[in-house]
Tab-separated table of C-alpha atoms in Angstrom:
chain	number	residue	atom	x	y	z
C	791	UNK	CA	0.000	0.000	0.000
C	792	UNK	CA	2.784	2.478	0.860
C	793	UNK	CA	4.131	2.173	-2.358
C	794	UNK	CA	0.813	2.527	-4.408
C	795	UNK	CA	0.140	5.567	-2.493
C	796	UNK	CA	3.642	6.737	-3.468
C	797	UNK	CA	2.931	6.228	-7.140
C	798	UNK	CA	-0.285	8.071	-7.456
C	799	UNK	CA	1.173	11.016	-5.035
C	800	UNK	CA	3.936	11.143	-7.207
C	801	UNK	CA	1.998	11.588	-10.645
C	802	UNK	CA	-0.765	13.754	-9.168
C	803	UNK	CA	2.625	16.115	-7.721
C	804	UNK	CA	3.849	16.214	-11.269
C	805	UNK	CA	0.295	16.629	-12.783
C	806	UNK	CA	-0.947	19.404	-10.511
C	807	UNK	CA	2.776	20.982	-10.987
C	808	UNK	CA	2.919	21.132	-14.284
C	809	UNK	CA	-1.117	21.817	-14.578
C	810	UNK	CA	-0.562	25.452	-12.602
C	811	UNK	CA	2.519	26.163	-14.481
C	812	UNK	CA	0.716	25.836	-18.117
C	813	UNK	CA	-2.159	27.954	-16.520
C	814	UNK	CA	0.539	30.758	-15.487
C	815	UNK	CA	2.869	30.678	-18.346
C	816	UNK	CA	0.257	30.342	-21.382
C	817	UNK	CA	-2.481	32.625	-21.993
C	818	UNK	CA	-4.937	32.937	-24.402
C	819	UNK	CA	-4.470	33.393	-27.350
C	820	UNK	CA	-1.161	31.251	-27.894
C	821	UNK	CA	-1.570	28.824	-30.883
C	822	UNK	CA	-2.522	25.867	-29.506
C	823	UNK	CA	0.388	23.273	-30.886
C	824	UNK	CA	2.760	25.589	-29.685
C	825	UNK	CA	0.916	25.841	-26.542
C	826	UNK	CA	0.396	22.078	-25.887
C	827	UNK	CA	4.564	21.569	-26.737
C	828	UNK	CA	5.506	23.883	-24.571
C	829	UNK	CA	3.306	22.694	-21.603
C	830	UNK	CA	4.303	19.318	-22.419
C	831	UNK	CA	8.418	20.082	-22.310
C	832	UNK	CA	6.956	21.532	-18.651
C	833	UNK	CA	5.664	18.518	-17.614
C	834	UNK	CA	8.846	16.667	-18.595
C	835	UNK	CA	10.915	19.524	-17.024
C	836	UNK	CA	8.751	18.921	-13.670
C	837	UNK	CA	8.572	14.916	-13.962
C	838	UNK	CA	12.822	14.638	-13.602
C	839	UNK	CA	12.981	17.396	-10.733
C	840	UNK	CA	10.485	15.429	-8.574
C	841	UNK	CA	11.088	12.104	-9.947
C	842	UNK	CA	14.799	12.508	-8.327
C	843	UNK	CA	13.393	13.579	-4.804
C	844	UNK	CA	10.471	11.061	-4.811
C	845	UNK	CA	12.390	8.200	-6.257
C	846	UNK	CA	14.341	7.046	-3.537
C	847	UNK	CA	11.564	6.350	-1.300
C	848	UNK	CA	9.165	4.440	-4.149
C	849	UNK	CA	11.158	2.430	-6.380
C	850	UNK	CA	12.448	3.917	-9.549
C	851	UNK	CA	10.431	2.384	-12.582
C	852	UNK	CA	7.182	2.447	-11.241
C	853	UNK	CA	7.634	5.805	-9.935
C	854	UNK	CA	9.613	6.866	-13.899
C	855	UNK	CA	6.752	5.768	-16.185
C	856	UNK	CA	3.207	7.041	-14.893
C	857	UNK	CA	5.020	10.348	-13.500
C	858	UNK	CA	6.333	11.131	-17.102
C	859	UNK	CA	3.227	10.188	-18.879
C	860	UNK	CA	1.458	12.698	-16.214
C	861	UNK	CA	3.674	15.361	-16.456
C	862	UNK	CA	3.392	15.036	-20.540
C	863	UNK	CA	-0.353	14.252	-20.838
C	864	UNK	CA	-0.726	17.038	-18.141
C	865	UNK	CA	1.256	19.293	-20.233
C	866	UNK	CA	-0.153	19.390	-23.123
C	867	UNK	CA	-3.782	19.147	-22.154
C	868	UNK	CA	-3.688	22.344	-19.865
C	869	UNK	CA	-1.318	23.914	-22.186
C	870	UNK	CA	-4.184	23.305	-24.452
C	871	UNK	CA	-7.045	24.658	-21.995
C	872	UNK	CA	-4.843	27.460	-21.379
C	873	UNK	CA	-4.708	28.455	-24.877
C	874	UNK	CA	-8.211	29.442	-25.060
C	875	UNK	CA	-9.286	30.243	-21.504
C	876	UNK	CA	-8.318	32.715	-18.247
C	877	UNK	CA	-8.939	30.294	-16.098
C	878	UNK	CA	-7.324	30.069	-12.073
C	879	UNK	CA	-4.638	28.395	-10.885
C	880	UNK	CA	-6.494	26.032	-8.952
C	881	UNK	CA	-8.005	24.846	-11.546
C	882	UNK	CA	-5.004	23.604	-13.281
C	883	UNK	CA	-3.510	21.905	-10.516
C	884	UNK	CA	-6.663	20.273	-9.833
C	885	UNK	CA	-6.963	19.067	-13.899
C	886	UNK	CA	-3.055	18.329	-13.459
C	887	UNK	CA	-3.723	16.235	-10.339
C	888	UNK	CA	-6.140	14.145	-12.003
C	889	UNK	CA	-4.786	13.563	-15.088
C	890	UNK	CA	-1.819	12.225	-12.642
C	891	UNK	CA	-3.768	10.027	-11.111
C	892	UNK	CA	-5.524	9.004	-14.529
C	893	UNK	CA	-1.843	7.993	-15.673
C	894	UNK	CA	-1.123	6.196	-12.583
C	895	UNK	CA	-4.587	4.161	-12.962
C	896	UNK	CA	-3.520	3.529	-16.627
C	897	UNK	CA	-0.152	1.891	-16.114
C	898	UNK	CA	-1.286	-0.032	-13.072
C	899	UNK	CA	-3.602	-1.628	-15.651
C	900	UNK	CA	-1.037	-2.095	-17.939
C	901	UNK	CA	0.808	-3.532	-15.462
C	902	UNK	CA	-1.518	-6.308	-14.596
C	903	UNK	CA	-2.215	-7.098	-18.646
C	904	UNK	CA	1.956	-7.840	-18.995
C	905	UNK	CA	2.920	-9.257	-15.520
C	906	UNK	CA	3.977	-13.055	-15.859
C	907	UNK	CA	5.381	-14.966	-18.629
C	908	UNK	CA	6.573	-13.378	-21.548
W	1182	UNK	CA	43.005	-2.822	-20.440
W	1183	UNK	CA	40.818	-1.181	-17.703
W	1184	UNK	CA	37.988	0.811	-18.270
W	1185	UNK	CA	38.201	3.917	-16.693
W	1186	UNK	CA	35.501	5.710	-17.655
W	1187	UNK	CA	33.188	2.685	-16.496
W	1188	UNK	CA	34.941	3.202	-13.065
W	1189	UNK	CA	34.851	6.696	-12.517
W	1190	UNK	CA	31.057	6.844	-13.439
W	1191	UNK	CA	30.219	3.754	-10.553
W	1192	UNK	CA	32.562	4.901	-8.065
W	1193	UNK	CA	31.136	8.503	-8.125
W	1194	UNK	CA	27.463	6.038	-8.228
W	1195	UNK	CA	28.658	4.044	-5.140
W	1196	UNK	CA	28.526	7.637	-2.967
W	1197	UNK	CA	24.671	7.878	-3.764
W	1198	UNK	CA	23.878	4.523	-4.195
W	1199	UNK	CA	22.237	3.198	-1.259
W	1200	UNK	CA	19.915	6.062	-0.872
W	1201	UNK	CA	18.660	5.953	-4.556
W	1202	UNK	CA	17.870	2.336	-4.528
W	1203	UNK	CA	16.226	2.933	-0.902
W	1204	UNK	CA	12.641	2.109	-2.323
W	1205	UNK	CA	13.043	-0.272	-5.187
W	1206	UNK	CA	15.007	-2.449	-2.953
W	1207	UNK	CA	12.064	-2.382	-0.421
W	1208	UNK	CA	10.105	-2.264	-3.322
W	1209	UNK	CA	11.352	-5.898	-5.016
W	1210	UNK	CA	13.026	-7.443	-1.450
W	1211	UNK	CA	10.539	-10.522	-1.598
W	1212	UNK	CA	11.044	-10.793	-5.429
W	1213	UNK	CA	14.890	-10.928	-4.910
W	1214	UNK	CA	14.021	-13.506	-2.446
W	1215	UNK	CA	12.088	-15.986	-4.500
W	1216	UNK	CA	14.564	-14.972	-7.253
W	1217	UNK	CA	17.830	-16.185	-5.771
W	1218	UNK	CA	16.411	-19.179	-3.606
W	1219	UNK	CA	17.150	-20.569	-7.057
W	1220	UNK	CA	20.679	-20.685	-6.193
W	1221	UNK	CA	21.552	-24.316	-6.447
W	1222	UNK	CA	24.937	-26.410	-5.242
W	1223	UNK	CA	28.723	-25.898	-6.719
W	1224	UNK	CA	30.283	-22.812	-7.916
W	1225	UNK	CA	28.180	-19.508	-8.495
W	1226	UNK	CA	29.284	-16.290	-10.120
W	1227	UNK	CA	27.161	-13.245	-9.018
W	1228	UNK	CA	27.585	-9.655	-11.106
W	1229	UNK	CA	27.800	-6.492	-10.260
W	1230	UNK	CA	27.283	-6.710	-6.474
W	1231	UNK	CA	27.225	-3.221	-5.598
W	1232	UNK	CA	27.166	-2.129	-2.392
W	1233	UNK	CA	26.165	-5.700	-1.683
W	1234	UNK	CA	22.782	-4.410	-1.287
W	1235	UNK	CA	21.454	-8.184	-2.688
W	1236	UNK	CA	23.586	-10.307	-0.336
W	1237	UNK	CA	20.961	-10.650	2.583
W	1238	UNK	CA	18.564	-11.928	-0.084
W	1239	UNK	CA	20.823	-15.063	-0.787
W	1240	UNK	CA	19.804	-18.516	0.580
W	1241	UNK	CA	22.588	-19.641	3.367
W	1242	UNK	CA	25.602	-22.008	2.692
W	1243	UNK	CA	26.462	-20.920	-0.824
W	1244	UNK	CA	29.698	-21.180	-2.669
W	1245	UNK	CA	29.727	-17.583	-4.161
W	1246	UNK	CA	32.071	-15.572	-6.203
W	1247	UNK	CA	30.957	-11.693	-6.649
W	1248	UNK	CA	33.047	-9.121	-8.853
W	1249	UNK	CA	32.253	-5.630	-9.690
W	1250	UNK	CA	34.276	-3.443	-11.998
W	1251	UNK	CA	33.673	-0.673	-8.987
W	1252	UNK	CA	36.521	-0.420	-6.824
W	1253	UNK	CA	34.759	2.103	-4.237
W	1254	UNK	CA	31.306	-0.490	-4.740
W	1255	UNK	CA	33.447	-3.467	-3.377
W	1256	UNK	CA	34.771	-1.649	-0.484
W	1257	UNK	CA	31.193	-0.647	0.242
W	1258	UNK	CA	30.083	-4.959	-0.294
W	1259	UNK	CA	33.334	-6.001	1.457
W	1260	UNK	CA	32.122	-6.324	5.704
W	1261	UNK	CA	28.463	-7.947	4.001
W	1262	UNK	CA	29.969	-10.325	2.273
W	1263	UNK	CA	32.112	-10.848	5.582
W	1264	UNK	CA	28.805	-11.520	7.469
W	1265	UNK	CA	27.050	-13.672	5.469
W	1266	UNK	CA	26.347	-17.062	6.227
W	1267	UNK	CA	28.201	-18.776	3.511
W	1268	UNK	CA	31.369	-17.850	1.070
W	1269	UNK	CA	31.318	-14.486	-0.618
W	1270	UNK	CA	34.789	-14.066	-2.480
W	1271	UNK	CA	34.468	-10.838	-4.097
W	1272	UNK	CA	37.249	-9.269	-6.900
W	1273	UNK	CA	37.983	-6.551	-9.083
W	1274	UNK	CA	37.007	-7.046	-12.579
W	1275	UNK	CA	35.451	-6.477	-15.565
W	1276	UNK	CA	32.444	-8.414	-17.143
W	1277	UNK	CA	33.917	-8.425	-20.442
W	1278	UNK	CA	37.285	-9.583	-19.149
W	1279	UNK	CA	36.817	-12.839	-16.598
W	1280	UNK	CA	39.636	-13.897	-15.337
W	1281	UNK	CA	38.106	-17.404	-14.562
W	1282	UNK	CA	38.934	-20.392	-16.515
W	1283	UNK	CA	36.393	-21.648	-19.278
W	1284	UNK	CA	33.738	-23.550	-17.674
W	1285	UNK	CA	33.864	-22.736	-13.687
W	1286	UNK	CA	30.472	-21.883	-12.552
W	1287	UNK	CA	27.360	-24.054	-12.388
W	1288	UNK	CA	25.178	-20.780	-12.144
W	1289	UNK	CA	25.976	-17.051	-12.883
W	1290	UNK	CA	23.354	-14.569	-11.186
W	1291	UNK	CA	22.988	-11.023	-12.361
W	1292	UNK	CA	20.967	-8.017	-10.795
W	1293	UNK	CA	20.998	-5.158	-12.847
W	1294	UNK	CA	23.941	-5.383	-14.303
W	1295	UNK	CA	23.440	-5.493	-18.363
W	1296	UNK	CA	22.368	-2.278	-18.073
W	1297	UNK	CA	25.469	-0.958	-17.002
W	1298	UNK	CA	28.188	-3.382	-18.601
W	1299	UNK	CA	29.370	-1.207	-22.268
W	1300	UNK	CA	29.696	-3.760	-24.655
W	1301	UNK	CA	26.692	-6.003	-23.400
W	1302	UNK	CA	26.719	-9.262	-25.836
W	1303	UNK	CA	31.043	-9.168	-24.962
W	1304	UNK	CA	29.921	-9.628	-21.141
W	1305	UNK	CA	27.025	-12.280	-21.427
W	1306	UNK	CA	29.660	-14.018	-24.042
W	1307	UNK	CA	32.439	-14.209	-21.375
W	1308	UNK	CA	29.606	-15.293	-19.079
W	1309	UNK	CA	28.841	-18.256	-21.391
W	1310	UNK	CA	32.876	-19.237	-21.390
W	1311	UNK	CA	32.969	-19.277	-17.787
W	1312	UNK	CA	29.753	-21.534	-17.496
W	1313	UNK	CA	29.962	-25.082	-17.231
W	1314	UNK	CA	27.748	-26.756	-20.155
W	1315	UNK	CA	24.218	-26.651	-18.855
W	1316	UNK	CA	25.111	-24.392	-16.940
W	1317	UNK	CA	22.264	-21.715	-15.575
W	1318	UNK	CA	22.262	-17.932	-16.572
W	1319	UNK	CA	19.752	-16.069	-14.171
W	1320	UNK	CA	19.073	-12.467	-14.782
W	1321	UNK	CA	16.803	-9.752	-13.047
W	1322	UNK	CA	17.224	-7.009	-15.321
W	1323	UNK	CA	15.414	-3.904	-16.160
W	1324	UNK	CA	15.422	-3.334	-20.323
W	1325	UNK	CA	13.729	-2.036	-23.184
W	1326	UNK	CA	9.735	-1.729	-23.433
W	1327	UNK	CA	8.135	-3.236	-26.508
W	1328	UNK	CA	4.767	-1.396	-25.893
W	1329	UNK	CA	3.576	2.359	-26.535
W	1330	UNK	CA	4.677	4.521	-24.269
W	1331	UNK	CA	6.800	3.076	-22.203
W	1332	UNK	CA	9.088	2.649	-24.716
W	1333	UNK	CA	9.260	5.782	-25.958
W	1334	UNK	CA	9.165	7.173	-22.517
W	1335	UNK	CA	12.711	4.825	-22.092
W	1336	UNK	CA	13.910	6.408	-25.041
W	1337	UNK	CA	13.463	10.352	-23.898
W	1338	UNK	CA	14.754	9.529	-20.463
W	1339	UNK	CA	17.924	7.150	-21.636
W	1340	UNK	CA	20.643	10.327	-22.702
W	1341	UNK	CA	20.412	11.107	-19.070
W	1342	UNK	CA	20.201	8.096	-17.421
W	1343	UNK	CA	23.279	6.687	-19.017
W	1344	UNK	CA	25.064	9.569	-18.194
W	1345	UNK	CA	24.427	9.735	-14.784
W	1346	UNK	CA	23.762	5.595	-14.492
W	1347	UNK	CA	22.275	2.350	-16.638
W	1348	UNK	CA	21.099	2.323	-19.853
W	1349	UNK	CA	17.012	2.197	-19.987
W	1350	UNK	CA	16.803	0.935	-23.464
W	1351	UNK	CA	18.736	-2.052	-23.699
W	1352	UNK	CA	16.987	-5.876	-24.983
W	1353	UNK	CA	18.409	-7.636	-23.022
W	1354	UNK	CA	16.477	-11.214	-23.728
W	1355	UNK	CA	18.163	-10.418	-27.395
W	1356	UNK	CA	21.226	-9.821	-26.315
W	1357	UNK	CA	21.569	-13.434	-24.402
W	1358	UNK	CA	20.645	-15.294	-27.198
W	1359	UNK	CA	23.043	-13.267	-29.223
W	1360	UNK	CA	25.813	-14.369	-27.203
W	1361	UNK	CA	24.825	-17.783	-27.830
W	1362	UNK	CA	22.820	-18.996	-24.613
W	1363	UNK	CA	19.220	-21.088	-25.029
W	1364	UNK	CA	16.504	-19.242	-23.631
W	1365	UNK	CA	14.147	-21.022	-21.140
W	1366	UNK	CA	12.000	-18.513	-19.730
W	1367	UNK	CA	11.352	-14.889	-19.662
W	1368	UNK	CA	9.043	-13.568	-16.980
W	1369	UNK	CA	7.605	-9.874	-16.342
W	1370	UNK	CA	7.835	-9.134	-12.902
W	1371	UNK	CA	7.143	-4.948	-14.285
W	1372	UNK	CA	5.012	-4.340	-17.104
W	1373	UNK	CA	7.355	-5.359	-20.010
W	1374	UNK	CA	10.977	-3.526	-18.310
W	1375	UNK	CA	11.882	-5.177	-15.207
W	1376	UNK	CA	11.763	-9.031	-15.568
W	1377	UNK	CA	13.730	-12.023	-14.857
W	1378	UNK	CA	15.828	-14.263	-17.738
W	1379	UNK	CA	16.485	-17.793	-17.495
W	1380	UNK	CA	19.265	-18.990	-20.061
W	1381	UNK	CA	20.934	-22.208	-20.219
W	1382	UNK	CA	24.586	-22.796	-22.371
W	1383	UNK	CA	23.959	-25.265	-24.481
């Protein structure tokens, strides 16, 4: 359990994160591609600074993959949002955050399809 | 001739190593369990060892011979290999240059180590010339994803992580076979990266 709760901390961190950073950095009126690839390279940004401080105490490839694909998918879909709505903070942290936990849910699903014999 | 870039990088490594591997050691400590209780009788060579972090995972009374290319990593492994209930012999050396005789060990054991060794199919080939015919190559090894995104995920992070530590892109289960060893099973202990190989020499 303590290291479930440490995966889906650690993506909804990154999502939230990098969810209130597209909101404050983008505005609208951005094109949207360049909007989305921008908050996406945030979310990567974001994913190795608190990978590195959350990794030691959850493991290191279960921690790596849904965190990334949160901080991306995070990225790019408030980056989006952002794009074409003044919207507040909290609101990107809180679409960040679930989109983190969305990831987690993903890969722990993914997870259970590939474990076992190759 | 000694690779001195390889040592550098794990010796600077063996400063930080405990505390980044804090978790996933927690994280996999029954795994590693079930994982080496396959340690059978005779001679057994285990690489890298680290910091020895793997030793109190090994089933008592074993024969074992450990090597590292990490100088500062042995020092680290030296007083757990001292305690443990059983022989731990541990040397200096280089995967890709055993200085074993052809056809010592009944079992080689790796823990991520093929992510690490430079010339990968050179190391699993000197493996295979140290292993006695039937001899058992067991691996628990983190590699390459075959599935969208996690592969490509590997990919982005790999410039980095090799810098700073293993390789995250490596395939591994190809690799053994290149170097000439039968595969027997392959299982997936996370999604398709961290797993555990079991190779026989033919």
């Amino acid at each position: 359990m303590y290291f479930r709760i440490g995966e889906f901390l650690t993506s909804a961190v990154i999502g939230g994160l990098t969810g209130m950073a597209a909101f404050s950095i983008i505005s609208p009126g951005w094109n949207m591609f360049l909007a989305m690839f921008i908050g996406m390279c945030m979310g990567m940004a974001f994913q190795l600074l608190v990978f590195l401080v959350f990794m030691p105490l959850f493991g290191a490839f279960e921690i790596m993959i849904p965190s990334m694909i949160a901080g991306m998918l995070s990225g790019m879909i408030n980056g989006h949002i952002a794009a074409k709505y003044e919207l507040p903070l909290g609101l990107g942290l809180a679409i960040g955050a679930g989109l983190g936990i969305m990831s987690c849910l993903y890969v722990y699903l993914q997870n259970q399809r590939l474990h076992g014999d190759a | 001739m000694r690779d001195l870039v390889t040592i550098k990088k794990w010796d600077a490594i063996s400063k930080i190593y405990e505390w980044n591997t804090f978790g996933a050691e927690r994280r996999w400590a029954k795994l590693k369990k079930r994982f080496y209780s396959q340690m059978g009788d005779g001679k057994i060579l285990f690489l890298a060892v680290g910091t020895g972090n793997d030793f109190r995972h090994f089933p008592e009374g074993k024969d074992i011979i450990g090597i590292d290319i990490s100088p500062k990593m042995l020092e680290k492994a030296a007083p757990r290999a001292h305690s443990y209930n059983g022989t731990i012999e541990l040397h200096e050396m280089d995967s890709r240059e055993l200085t074993f005789a052809d056809e010592t060990f009944n079992q080689v054991f790796t823990a991520c180590t093929f992510c690490s060794v430079p010339e990968p199919v050179d190391g699993l080939r000197e493996l295979k010339r140290v292993l006695k015919s039937g001899g058992e190559l067991r691996m628990f090894e983190h590699t390459a994803s075959r599935h969208f995104p996690f592969r490509q995920i590997l990919n982005i992070m790999n410039p980095l992580a090799e810098k700073f530590g293993p390789s995250l892109n490596r395939d591994t289960v190809s690799n053994v076979e290149k170097a000439g060893f039968r595969i027997k099973q392959v299982s997936n202990i996370y999604l398709d990266i961290v797993k555990t190989i079991y190779a026989v020499k033919p």
